[in-house]
Coordinates of C-alpha atoms and ligand atoms in Angstrom, one line a residue:
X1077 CA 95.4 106.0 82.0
X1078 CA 93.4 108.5 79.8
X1079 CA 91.2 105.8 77.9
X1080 CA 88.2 104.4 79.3
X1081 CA 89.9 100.9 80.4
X1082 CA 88.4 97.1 78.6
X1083 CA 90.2 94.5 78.8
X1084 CA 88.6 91.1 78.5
X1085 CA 89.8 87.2 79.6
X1086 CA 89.3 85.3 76.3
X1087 CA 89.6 81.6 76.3
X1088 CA 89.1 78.9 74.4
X1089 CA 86.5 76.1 75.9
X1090 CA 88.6 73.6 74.9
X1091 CA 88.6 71.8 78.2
X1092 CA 89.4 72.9 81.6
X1093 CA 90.9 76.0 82.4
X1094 CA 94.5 75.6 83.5
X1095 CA 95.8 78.1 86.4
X1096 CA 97.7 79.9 84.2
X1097 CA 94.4 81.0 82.6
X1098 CA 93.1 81.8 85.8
X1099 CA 96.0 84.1 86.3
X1100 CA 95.5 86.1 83.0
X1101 CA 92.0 86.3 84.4
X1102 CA 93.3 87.7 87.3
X1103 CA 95.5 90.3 86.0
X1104 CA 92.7 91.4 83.7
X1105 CA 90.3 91.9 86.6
X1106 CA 93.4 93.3 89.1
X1107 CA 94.3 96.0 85.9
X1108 CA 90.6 96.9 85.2
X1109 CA 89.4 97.4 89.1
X1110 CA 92.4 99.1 89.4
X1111 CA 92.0 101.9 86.8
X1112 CA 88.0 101.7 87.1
X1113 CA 87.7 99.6 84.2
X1114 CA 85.5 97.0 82.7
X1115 CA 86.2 93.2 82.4
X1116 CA 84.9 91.2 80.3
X1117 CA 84.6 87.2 79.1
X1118 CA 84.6 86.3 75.8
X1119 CA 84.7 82.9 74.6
X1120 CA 86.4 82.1 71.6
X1121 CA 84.4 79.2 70.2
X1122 CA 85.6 78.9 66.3
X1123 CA 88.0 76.3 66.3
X1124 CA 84.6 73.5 66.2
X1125 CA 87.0 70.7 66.6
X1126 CA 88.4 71.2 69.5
X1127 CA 85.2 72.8 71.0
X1128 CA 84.0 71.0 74.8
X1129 CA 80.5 71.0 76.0
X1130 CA 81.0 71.6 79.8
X1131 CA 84.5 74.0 79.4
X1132 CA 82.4 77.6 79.2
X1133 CA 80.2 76.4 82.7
X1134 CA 83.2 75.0 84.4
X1135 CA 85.2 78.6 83.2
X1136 CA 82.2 80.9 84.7
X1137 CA 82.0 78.5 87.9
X1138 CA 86.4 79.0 88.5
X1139 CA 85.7 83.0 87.9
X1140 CA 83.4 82.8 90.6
X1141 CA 85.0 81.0 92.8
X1142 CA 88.3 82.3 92.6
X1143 CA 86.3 85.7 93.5
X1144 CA 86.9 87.2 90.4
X1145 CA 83.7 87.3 88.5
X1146 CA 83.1 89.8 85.2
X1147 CA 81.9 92.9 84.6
X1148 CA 80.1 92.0 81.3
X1149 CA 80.1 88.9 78.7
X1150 CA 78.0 85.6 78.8
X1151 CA 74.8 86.3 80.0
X1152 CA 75.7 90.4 81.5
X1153 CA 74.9 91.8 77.8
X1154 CA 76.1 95.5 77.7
X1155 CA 75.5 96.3 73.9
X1156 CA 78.8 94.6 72.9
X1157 CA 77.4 91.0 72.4
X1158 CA 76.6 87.8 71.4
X1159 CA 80.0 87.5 73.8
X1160 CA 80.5 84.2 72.6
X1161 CA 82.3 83.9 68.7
X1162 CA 80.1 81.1 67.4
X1163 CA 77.1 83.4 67.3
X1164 CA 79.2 86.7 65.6
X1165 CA 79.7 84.6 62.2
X1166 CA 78.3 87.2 60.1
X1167 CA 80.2 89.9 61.6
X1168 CA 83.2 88.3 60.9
X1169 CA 82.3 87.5 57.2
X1170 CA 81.5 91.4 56.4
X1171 CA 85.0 92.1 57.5
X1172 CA 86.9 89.3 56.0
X1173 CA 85.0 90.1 52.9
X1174 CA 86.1 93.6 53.0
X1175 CA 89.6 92.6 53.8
X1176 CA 89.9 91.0 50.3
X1177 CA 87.7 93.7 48.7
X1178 CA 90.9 96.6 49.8
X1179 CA 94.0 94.0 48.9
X1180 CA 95.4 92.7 52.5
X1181 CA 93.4 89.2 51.9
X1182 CA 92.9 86.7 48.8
X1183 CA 90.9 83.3 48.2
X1184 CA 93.6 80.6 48.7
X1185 CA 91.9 77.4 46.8
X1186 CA 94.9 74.7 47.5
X1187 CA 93.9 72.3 48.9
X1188 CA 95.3 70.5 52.1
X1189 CA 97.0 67.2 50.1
X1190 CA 98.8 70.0 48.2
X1191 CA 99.9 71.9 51.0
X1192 CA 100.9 68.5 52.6
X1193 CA 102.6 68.1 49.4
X1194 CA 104.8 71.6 49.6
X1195 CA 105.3 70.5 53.5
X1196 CA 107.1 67.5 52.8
X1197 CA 109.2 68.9 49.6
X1198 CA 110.3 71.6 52.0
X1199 CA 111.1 69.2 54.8
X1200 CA 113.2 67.0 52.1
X1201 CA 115.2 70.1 51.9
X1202 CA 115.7 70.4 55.7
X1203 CA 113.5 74.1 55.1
X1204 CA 109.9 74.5 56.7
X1205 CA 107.5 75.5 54.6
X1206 CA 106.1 78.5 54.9
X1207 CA 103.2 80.2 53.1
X1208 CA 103.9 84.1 51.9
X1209 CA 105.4 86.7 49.4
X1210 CA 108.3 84.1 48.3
X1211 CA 105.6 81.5 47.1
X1212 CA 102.4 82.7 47.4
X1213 CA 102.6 83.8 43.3
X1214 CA 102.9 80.0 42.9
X1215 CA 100.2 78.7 44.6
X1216 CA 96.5 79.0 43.8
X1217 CA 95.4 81.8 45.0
X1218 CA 93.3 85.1 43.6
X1219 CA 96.9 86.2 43.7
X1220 CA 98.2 83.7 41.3
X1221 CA 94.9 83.0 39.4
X1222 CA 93.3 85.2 36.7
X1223 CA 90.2 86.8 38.1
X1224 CA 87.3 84.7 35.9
X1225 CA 89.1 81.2 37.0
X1226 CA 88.9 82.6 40.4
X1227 CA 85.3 83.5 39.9
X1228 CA 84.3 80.4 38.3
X1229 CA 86.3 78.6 41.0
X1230 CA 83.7 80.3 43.4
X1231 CA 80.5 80.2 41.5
X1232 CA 81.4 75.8 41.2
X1233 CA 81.7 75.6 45.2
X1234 CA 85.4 74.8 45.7
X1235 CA 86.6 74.8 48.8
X1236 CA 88.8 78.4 49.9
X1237 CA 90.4 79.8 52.5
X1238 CA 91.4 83.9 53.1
X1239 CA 94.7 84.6 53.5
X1240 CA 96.4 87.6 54.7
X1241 CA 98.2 89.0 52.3
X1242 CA 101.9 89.9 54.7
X1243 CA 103.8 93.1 53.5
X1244 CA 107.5 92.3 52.6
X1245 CA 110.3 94.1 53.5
X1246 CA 109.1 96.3 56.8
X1247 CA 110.4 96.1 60.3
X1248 CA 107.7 96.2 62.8
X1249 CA 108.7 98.0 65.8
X1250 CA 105.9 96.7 68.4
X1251 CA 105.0 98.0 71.9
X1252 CA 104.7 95.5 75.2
X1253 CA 103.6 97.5 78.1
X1254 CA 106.1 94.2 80.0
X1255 CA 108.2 93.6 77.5
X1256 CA 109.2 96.8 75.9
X1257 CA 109.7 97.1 72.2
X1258 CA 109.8 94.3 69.8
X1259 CA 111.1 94.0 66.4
X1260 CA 109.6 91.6 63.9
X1261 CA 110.4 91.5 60.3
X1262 CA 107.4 90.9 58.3
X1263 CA 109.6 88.8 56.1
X1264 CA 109.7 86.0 58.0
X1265 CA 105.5 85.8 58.6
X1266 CA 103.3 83.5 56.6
X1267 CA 100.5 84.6 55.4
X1268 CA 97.8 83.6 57.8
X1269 CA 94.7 82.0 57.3
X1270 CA 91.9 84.2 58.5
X1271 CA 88.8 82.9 57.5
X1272 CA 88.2 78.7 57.2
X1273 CA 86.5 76.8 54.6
X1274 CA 83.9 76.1 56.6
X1275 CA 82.8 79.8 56.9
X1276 CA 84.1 80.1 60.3
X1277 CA 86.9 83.0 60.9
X1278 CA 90.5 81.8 62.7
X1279 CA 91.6 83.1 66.0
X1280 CA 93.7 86.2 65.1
X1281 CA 90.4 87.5 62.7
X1282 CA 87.9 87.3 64.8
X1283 CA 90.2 87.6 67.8
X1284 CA 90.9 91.4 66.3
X1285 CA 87.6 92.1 65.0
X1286 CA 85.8 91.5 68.5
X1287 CA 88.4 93.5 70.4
X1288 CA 87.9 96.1 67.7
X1289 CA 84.3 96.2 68.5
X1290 CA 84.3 95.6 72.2
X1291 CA 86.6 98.3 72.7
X1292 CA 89.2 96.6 74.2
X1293 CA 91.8 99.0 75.6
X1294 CA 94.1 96.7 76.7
X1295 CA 94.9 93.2 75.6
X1296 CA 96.5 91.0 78.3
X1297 CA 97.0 87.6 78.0
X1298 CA 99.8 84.7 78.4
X1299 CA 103.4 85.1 76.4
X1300 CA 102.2 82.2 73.9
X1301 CA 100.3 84.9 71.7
X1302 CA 103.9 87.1 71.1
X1303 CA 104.1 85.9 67.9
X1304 CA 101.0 86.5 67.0
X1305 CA 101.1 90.1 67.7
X1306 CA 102.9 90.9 64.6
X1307 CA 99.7 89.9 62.5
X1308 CA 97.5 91.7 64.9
X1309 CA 98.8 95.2 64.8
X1310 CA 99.2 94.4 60.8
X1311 CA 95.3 93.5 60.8
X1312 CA 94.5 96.8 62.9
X1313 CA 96.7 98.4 60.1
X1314 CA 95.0 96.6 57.6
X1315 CA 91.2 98.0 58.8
X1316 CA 92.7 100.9 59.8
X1317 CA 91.7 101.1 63.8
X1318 CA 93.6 102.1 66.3
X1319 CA 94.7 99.1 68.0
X1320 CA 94.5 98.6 71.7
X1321 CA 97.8 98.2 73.6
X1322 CA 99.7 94.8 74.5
X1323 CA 100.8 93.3 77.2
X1324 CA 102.2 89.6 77.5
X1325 CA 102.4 87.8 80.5
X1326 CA 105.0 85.4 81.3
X1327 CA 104.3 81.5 81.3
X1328 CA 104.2 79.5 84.4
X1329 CA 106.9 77.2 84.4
X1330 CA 107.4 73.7 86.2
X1331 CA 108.3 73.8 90.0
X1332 CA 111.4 71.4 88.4
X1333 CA 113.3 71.3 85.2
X1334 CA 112.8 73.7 82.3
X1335 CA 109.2 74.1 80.2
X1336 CA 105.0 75.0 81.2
X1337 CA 103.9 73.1 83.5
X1338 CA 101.5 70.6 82.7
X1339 CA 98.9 68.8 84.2
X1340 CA 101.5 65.8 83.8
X1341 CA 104.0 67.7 86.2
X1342 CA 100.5 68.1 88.4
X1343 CA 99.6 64.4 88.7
X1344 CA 103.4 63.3 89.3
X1345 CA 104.2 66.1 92.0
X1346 CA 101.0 65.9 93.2
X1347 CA 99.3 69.2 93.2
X1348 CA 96.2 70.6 90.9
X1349 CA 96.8 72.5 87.8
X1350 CA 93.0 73.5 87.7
X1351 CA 90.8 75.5 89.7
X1352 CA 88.4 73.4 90.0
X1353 CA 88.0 69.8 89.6
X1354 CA 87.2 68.4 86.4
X1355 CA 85.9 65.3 84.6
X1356 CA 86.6 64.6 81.4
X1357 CA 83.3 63.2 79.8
X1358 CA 84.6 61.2 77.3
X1359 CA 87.8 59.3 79.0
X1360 CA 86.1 59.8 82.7
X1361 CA 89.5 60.9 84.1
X1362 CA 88.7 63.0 87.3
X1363 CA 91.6 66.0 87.5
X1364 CA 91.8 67.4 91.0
X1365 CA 91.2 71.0 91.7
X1366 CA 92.4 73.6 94.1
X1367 CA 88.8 73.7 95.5
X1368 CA 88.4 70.3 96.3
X1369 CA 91.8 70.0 97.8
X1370 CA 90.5 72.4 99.7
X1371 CA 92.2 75.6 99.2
X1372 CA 90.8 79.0 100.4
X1373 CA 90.0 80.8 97.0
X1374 CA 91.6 83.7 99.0
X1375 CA 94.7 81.6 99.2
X1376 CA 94.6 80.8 95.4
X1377 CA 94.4 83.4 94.3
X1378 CA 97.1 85.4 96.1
X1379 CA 99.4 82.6 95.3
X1380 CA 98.7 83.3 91.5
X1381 CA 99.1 86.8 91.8
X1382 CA 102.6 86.1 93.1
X1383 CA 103.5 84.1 90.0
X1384 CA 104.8 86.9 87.5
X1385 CA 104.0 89.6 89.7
X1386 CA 105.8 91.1 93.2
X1387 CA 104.4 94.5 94.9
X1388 CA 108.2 95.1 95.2
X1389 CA 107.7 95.2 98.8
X1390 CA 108.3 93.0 101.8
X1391 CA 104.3 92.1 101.8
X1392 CA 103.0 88.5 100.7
X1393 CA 99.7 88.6 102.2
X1394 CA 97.1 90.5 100.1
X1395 CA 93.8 90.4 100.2
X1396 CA 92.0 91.1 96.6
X1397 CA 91.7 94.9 97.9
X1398 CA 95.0 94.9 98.4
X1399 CA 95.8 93.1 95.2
X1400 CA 93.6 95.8 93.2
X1401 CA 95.5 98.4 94.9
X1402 CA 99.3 97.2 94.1
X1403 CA 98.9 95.9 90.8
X1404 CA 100.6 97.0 87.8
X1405 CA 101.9 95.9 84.8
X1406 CA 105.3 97.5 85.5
X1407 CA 105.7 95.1 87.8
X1408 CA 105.1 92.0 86.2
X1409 CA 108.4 90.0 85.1
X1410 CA 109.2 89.3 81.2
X1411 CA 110.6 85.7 82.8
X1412 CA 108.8 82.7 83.0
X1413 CA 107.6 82.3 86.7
X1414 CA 108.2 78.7 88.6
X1415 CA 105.1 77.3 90.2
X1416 CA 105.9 76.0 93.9
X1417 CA 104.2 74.0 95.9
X1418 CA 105.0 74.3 99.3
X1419 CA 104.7 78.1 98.6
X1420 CA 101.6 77.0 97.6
X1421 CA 100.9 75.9 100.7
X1422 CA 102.3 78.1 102.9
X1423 CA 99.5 80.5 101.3
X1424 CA 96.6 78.3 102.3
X1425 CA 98.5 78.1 105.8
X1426 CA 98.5 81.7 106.2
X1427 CA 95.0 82.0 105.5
X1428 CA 94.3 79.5 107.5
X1429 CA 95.8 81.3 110.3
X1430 CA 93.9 84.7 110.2
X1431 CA 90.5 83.0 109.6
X1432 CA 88.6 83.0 112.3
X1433 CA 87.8 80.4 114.4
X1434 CA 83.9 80.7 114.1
X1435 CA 84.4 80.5 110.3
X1436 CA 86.8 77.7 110.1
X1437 CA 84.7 75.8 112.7
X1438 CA 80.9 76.5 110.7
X1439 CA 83.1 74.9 107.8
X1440 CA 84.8 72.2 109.7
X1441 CA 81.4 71.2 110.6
X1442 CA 79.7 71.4 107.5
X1443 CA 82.4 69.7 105.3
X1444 CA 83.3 67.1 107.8
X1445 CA 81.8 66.6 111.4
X1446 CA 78.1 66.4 109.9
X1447 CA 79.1 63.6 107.5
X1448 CA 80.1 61.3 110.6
X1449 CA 77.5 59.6 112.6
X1450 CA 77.6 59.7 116.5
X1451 CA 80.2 62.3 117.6
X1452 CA 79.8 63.7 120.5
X1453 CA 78.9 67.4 120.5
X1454 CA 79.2 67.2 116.1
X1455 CA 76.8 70.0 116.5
X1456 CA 77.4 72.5 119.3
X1457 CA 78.9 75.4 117.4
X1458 CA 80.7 76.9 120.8
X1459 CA 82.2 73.4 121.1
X1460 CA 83.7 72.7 117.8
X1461 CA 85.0 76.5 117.4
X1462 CA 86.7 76.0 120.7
X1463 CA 88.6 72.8 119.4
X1464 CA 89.3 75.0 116.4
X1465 CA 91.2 77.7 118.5
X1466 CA 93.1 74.5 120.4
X1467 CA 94.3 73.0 117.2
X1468 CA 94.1 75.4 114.6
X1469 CA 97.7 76.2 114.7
X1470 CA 99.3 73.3 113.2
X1471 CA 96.3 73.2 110.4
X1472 CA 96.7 74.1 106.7
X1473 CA 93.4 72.5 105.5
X1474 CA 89.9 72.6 107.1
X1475 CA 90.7 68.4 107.0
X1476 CA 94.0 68.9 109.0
X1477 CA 91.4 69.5 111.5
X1478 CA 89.5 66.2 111.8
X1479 CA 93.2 64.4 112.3
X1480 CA 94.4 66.8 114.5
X1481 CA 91.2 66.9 116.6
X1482 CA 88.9 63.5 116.1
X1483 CA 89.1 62.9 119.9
X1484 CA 87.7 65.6 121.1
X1485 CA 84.0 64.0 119.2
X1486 CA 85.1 60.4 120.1
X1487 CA 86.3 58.1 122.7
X1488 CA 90.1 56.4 121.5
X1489 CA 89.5 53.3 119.9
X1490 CA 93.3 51.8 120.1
X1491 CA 95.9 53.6 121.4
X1492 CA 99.4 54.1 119.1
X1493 CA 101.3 50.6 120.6
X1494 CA 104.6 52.7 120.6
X1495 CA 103.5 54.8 122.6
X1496 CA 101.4 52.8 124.9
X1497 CA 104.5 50.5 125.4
X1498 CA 106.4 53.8 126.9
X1499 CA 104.1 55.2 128.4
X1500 CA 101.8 52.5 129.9
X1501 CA 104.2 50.4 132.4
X1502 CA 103.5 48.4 136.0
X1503 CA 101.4 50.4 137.8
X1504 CA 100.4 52.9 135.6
X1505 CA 96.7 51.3 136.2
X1506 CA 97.4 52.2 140.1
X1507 CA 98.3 56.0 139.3
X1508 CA 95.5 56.2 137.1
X1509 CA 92.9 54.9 139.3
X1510 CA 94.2 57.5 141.5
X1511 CA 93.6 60.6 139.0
X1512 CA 90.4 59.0 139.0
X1513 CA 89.5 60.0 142.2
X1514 CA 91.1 63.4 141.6
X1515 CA 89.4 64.3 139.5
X1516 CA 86.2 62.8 140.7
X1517 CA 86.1 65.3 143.4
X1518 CA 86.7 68.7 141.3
X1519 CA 83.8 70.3 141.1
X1520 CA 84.4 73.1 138.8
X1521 CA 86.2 71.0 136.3
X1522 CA 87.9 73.9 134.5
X1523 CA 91.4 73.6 132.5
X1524 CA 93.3 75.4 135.2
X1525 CA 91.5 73.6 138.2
X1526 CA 92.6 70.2 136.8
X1527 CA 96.0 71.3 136.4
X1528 CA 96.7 72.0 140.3
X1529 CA 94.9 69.0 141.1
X1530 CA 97.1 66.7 138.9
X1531 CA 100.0 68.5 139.7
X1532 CA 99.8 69.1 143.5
X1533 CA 98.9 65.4 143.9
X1534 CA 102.4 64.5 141.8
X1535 CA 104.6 67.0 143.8
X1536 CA 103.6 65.3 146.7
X1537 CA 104.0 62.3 145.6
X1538 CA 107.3 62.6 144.1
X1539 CA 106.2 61.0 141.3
X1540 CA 107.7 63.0 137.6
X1541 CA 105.1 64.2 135.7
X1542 CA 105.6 61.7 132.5
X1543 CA 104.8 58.9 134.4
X1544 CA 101.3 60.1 135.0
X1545 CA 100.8 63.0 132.1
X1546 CA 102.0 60.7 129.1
X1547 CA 99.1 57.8 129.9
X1548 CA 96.9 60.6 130.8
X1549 CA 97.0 61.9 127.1
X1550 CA 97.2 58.5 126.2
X1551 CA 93.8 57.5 127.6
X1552 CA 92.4 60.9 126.7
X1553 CA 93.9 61.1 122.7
X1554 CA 95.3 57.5 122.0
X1555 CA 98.6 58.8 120.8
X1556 CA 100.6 61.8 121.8
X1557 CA 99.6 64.6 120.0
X1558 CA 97.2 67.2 120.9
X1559 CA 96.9 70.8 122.9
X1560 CA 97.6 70.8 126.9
X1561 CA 96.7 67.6 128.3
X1562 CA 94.4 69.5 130.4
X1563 CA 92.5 71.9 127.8
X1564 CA 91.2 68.8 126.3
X1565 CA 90.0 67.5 129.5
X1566 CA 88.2 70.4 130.3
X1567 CA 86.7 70.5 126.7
X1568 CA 85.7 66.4 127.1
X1569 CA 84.4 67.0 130.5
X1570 CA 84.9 65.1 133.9
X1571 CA 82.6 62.2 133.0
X1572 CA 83.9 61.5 129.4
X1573 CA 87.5 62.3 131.1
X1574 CA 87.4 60.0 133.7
X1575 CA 85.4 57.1 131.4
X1576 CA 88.3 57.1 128.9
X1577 CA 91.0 56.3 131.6
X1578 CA 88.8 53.7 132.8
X1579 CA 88.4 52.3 129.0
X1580 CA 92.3 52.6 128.9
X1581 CA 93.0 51.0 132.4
X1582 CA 91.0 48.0 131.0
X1583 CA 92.8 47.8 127.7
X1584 CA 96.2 48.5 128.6
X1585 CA 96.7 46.9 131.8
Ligands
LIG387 N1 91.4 82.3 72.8 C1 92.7 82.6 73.2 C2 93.1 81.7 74.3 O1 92.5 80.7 74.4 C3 92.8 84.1 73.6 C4 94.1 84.7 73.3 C5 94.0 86.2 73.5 O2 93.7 86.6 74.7 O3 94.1 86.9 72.6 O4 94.0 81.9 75.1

């Protein structure tokens, strides 16, 4: 890699940012870390329209919580800024001006009933209308339009746009870095607009112009800007700068059916399409996020850097090191990549797994047991990160937890009839008064210790170890799930222990 590597995540605060944004973000920050690079944000602002008060916060705040934060951008000035498009306007006016003033732009003056007007006579003749060298001698243009009626169409005010004037007849031969050459022939290209009536530039001008100026080395972003890389290298051309080199990243597709996925596929399926979640201020619709539904940002984001990309290896579980290390663009696929779910899943699992206990439990108890009032031992750290390592294993979320777990902070309040109607038959009450005295007299009330008791005393008695273990969890859990029987008893303690068999004696009997 022999130039100094820039790359920068771009977008648009048009509203939230989907995943698949958060993944071009991602490749952008695996590519620069991995070649000692810089990454930057940039918001592109000009389209006013479409622009969304909260979108640039709620951007920084997913960066930073996905663990990827920038290098420089918004608020980390390094001598490339303003960072945000709105506040380069004059930059991009000097170059749009200059543009015209060496031939590869002209004023455009039509206005948009008569382009709506050429639309529809087009779409009479089953042809789309398209704006370049086989029409643009027709339309009113600086092109078409003698210089002193172009002048005095200036000096009165009227509304213009500058177009890029598109070379005819030339086969572009472009360079992806994923997907290899690509031919385009300028031909078929419209002439873009590049700079609005309302003195603000379009996206492919000031798109160019800032990663002229930022020295961008690499552009990497999502396989809906292909066609727009025609135009671009033609701009660099244009200004004559080198331009930076390409790479297009491959959509993510829906986990059914063909086409992007949407936040539509999200709400029916049931996942997040967002990092975060977001309300919209104007309709109030919440839209969940990843970090609400309680994903590990770990988790996230080595799900995302699965979609498009594979180390070629066996290996799935990377940490962002590991990510930095692996990454290329070689091995990023030109085909769209298929979001899954339970793959999604299985990555929060996994993380959940190798977390350790003391972590999962400071979190289980700040996001969960400190919101409830009166559980038993809600704040004993040891306690709640010894119930972690008992249930852990079956968890995916820090709130698996609380259902997998509530009765080691509180006393049953029913018990599952199904199972009480198994396990709870004539004379249970008698066997269970016994354990009571059992385990009365053990002093050192320790998992193991409670386990010979129990099961001496049902050896001798010939009794089979359902008939007194299933009601024992029963009193204990009020269902049948749970660790050994005799782990949570330990954990509860003899008094708690022996008061919830007497609470189920009463009830059940
Ligand atoms: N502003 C564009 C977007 O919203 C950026 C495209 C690019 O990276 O060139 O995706």
């Amino acid at each position: 890699m022999p130039k100094n590597v820039r790359v920068r995540f771009a977008p648009s605060p048009t509203g939230p940012l989907h995943i698949g944004g958060v993944r071009t973000a991602l490749y952008n920050y695996l590519f620069a870390k991995k070649h000692g690079g810089t990454f930057i944000l940039r918001i592109e602002d000009t389209d006013q329209k479409r622009y969304v008060a909260n979108a640039e916060k709620y951007i920084i705040e997913a960066l930073e919580w996905s663990g990827i934060p920038y290098d420089e951008g918004l608020e980390k000035e390094a001598g490339y800024g303003p960072y945000r498009q709105s506040e380069r306007k004059e930059i991009y006016q000097k170059y749009a001006q200059q543009l015209v003033d060496a031939g590869w732009g002209y004023y455009a003056f039509d206005t948009a009933e008569e382009l709506d007007k050429q639309r529809k006579n087009s779409e009479a003749n089953k042809e789309t209308f398209i704006y370049n060298w086989h029409n643009r001698s027709e339309m009113n243009n600086s092109l078409s339009l003698s210089k002193e009626e172009v002048d005095r169409r200036i000096a009165a005010g009227d509304n213009y746009v500058i177009r890029f004037k598109t070379p005819k007849d030339e086969i572009l031969v472009l360079q992806d870095l994923i997907r290899g050459e690509v031919k385009i022939d300028t031909n078929v290209l419209d002439d873009k607009v590049l700079y609005k009536t309302d003195g603000m530039p379009t996206y492919h001008l000031a798109n160019i112009i800032d990663d002229h100026l930022m020295e961008i080395s690499h552009v990497i972003r999502g396989e809906e800007w292909l066609p727009s890389m025609a135009l671009h290298i033609l701009l660099y051309r244009a200004f004559d700068w080198e331009a930076p080199e390409f790479a297009h990243l491959p959509l993510l597709m829906k986990p059914v059916g063909k086409g992007k996925l949407s936040k539509r596929d999200g709400d029916k399926l049931g996942f997040p399409v967002f990092p975060l979640e977001y309300t919209n201020k104007s309709t109030n619709e919440v839209s969940r996020g990843y970090r609400e539904d309680g994903y590990f940002p770990e988790a996230f984001i080595n799900m995302l850097a699965f979609l498009g990309w594979n180390p070629g290896t066996e290996q799935e579980i990377f940490s962002l090191e590991e990510l930095i290390q692996a990454f290329s663009l070689e091995r990023v696929s030109k085909s769209g990549a298929k979001f899954n779910l339970d793959k999604t899943k299985w990555f929060q699992q996994q993380y959940m797994q190798r977390a350790d206990d003391s972590e999962i439990a400071r979190m289980f108890q700040t996001d969960i047991l400190s919101k409830a009032e009166n559980l038993t031992n809600q704040n004993d750290t040891k306690y709640i990160t010894k119930v972690v390592s008992l249930i852990k294993e079956r968890a995916t979320f820090v709130a698996d937890l609380w259902d997998l777990g509530h009765y080691f902070f509180e006393t049953p309040s029913s018990y599952d009839p199904k199972v009480a109607k198994k396990a709870w038959k004539e004379g249970t009450d008698n066997l269970m008064k016994e354990v009571i005295i059992i385990l009365d007299e053990i002093s050192d009330f320790s998992s193991e210790n409670i386990e010979t008791n129990i099961k001496t005393w049902i050896q001798e008695k010939e009794l089979g170890f359902g008939k007194v273990l299933m009601p024992f969890r029963l009193s204990l859990v009020g269902s049948m799930q749970g660790p050994h029987v005799f782990d949570i008893a330990a954990m509860i303690g003899k008094d708690e222990t022996i008061s919830r068999i007497q609470k189920a004696i009463n009830q059940l009997s």
